[in-house]
Short mmCIF file of C-alpha atoms and ligand atoms in Angstrom, two decimals:
data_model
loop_
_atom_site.label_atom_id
_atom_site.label_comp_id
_atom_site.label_asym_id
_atom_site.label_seq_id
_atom_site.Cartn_x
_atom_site.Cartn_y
_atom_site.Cartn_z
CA UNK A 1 -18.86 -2.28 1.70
CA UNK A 2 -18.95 -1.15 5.23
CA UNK A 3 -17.24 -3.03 8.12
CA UNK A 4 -18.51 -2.90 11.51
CA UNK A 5 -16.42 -0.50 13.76
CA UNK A 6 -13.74 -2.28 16.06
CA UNK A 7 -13.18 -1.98 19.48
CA UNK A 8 -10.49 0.41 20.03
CA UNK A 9 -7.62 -2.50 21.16
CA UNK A 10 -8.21 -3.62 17.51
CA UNK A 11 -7.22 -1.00 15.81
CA UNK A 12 -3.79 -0.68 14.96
CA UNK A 13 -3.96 3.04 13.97
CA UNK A 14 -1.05 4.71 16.35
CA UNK A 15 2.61 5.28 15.96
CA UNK A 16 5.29 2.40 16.89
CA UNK A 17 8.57 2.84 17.37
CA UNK A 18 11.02 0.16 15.61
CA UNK A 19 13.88 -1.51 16.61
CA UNK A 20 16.00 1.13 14.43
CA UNK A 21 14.63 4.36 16.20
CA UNK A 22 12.28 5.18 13.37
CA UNK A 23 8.96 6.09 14.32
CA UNK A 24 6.29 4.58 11.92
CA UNK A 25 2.56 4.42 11.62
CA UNK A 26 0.94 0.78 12.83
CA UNK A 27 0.73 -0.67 16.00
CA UNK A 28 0.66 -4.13 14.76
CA UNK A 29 3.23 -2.99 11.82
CA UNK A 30 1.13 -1.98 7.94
CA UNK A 31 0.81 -3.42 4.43
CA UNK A 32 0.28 -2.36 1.04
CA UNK A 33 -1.20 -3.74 -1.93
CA UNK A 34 0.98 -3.59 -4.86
CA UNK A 35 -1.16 -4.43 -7.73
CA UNK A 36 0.36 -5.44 -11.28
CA UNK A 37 -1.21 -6.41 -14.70
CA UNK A 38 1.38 -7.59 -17.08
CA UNK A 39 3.76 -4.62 -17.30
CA UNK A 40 1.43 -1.98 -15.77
CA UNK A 41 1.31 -1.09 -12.17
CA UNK A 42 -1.53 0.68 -10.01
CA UNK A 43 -0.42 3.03 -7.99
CA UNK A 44 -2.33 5.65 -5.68
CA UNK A 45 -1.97 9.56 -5.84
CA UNK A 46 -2.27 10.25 -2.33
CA UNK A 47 -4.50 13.31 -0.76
CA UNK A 48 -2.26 16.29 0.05
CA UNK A 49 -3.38 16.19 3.19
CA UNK A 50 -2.11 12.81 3.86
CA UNK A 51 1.68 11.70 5.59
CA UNK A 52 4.04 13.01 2.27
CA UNK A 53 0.73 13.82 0.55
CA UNK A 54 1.13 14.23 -3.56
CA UNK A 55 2.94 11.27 -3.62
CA UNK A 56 2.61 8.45 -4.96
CA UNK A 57 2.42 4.79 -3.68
CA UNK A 58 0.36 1.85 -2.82
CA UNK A 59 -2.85 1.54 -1.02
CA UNK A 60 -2.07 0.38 2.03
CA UNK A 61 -2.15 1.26 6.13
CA UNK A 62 -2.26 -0.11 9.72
CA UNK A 63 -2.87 -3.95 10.36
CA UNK A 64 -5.27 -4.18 13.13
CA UNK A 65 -4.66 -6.58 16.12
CA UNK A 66 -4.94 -10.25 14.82
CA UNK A 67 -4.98 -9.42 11.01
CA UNK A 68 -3.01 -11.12 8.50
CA UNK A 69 -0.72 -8.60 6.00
CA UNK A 70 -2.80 -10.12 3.09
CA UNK A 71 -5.84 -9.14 4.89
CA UNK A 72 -4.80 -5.83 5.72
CA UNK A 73 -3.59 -4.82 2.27
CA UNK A 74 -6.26 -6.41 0.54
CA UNK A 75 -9.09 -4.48 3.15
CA UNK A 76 -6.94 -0.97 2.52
CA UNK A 77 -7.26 -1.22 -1.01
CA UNK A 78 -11.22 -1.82 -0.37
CA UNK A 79 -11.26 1.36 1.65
CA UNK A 80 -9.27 3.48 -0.36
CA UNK A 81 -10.68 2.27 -3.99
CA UNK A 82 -13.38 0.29 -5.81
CA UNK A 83 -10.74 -2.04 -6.76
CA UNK A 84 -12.19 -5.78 -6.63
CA UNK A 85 -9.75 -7.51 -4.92
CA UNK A 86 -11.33 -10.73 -4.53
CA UNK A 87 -10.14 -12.35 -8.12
CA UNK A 88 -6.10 -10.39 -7.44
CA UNK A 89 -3.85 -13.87 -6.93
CA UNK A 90 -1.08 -13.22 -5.02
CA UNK A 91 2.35 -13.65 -6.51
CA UNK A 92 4.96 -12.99 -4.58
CA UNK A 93 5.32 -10.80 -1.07
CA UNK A 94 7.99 -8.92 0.78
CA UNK A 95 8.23 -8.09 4.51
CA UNK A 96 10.47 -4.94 5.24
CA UNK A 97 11.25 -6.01 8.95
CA UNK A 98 12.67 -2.96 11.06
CA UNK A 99 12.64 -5.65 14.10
CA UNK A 100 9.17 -4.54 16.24
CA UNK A 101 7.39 -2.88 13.40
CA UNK A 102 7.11 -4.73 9.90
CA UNK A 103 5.81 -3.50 6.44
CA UNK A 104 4.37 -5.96 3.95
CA UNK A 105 4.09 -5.45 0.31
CA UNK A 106 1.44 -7.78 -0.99
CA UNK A 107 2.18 -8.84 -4.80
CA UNK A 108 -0.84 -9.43 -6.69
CA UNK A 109 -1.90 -9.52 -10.23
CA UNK A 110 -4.82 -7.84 -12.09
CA UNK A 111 -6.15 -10.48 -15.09
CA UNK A 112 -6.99 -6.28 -16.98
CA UNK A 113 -5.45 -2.79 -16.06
CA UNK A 114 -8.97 -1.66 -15.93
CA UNK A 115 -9.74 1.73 -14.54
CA UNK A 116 -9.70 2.12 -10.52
CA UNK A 117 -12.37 4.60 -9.10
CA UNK A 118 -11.13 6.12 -5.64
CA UNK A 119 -13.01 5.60 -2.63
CA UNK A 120 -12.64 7.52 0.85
CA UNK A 121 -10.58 10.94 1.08
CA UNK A 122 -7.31 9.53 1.12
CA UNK A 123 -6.75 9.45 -2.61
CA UNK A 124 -6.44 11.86 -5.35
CA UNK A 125 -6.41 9.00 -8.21
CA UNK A 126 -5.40 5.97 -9.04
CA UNK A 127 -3.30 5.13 -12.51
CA UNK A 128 -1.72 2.07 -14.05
CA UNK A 129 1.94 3.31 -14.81
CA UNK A 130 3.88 1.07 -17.16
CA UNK A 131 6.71 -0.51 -14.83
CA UNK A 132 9.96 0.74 -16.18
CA UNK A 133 8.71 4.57 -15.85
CA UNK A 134 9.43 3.86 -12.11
CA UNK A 135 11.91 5.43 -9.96
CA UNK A 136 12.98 7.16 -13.28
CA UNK A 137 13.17 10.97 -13.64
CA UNK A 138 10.03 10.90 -16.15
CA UNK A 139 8.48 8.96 -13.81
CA UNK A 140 5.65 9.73 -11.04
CA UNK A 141 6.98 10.85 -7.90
CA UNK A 142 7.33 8.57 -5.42
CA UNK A 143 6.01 7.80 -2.18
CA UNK A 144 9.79 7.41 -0.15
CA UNK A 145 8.85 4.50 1.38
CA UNK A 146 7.21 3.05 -1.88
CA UNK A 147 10.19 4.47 -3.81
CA UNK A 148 12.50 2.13 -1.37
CA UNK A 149 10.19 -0.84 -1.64
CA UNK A 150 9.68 -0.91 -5.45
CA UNK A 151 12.99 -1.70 -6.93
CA UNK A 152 13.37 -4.99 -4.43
CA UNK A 153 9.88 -6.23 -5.37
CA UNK A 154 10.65 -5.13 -9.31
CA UNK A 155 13.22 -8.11 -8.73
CA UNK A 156 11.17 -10.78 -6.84
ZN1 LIG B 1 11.97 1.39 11.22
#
């Protein structure tokens, strides 16, 4: 699935600073798509190339002008894997607002933890890690900003 290119004010690819002095990527703030089945959770390996590449997190990235966070994270996850996201019901969300730049964390869940072909260069592989292996030592290593994120949601 291909979308048509956007005009270049749609995009929200750029840096923005936030309230707090931190410089983040996303004009119009980002989202990710945190996708759980039961007590598994999908998480991406990110390309070494990529902003703290070897990480890793959820699929997720810039909202573009006039997009909603679900539509962002659910159209990142499109680019970045075949993951269907059109049957993924949304269960619960959380906004990490710096004050002028936002990140959204869209909860959904996955009816089977079936295997997730990548898509696009920006992934190394995506796994289903079993919840409570998170932010532990034996666990995968974390995306900082995912690693921040997870134990809030973990309690939504
Ligand atoms: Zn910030």
């Amino acid at each position: 699935m291909t979308a048509a290119p956007l005009p270049d004010s749609a995009s929200g690819d750029g840096w923005q600073y936030c309230a707090q002095g931190h410089k983040h990527w996303g004009v119009y703030g980002a989202a990710g798509l945190l996708v759980r089945s039961g007590d598994l959770v999908l998480l991406q390996h990110r390309a070494l190339w990529s902003h703290h590449g070897g990480t890793w997190g959820v699929p997720g990235g810039a909202r573009h002008h006039g997009e909603s966070a679900e539509e962002a994270a659910r159209r990142e996850a499109t680019e970045e894997s075949v993951l269907d996201v059109a049957p993924l019901v949304e269960t619960a969300r959380f906004v990490d607002d710096h004050g002028g730049w936002s990140y959204t964390t869209v909860v959904v869940e996955a009816a089977e933890a079936l295997p997730v072909a990548i898509r696009g260069g920006e992934s190394v592989e995506f796994r289903w890690f079993p919840a409570a292996l998170l932010g532990t030592a034996e666990g995968p290593t974390l995306h900082p900003g995912f690693a921040h994120t997870w134990p809030i949601v973990e309690a939504l």
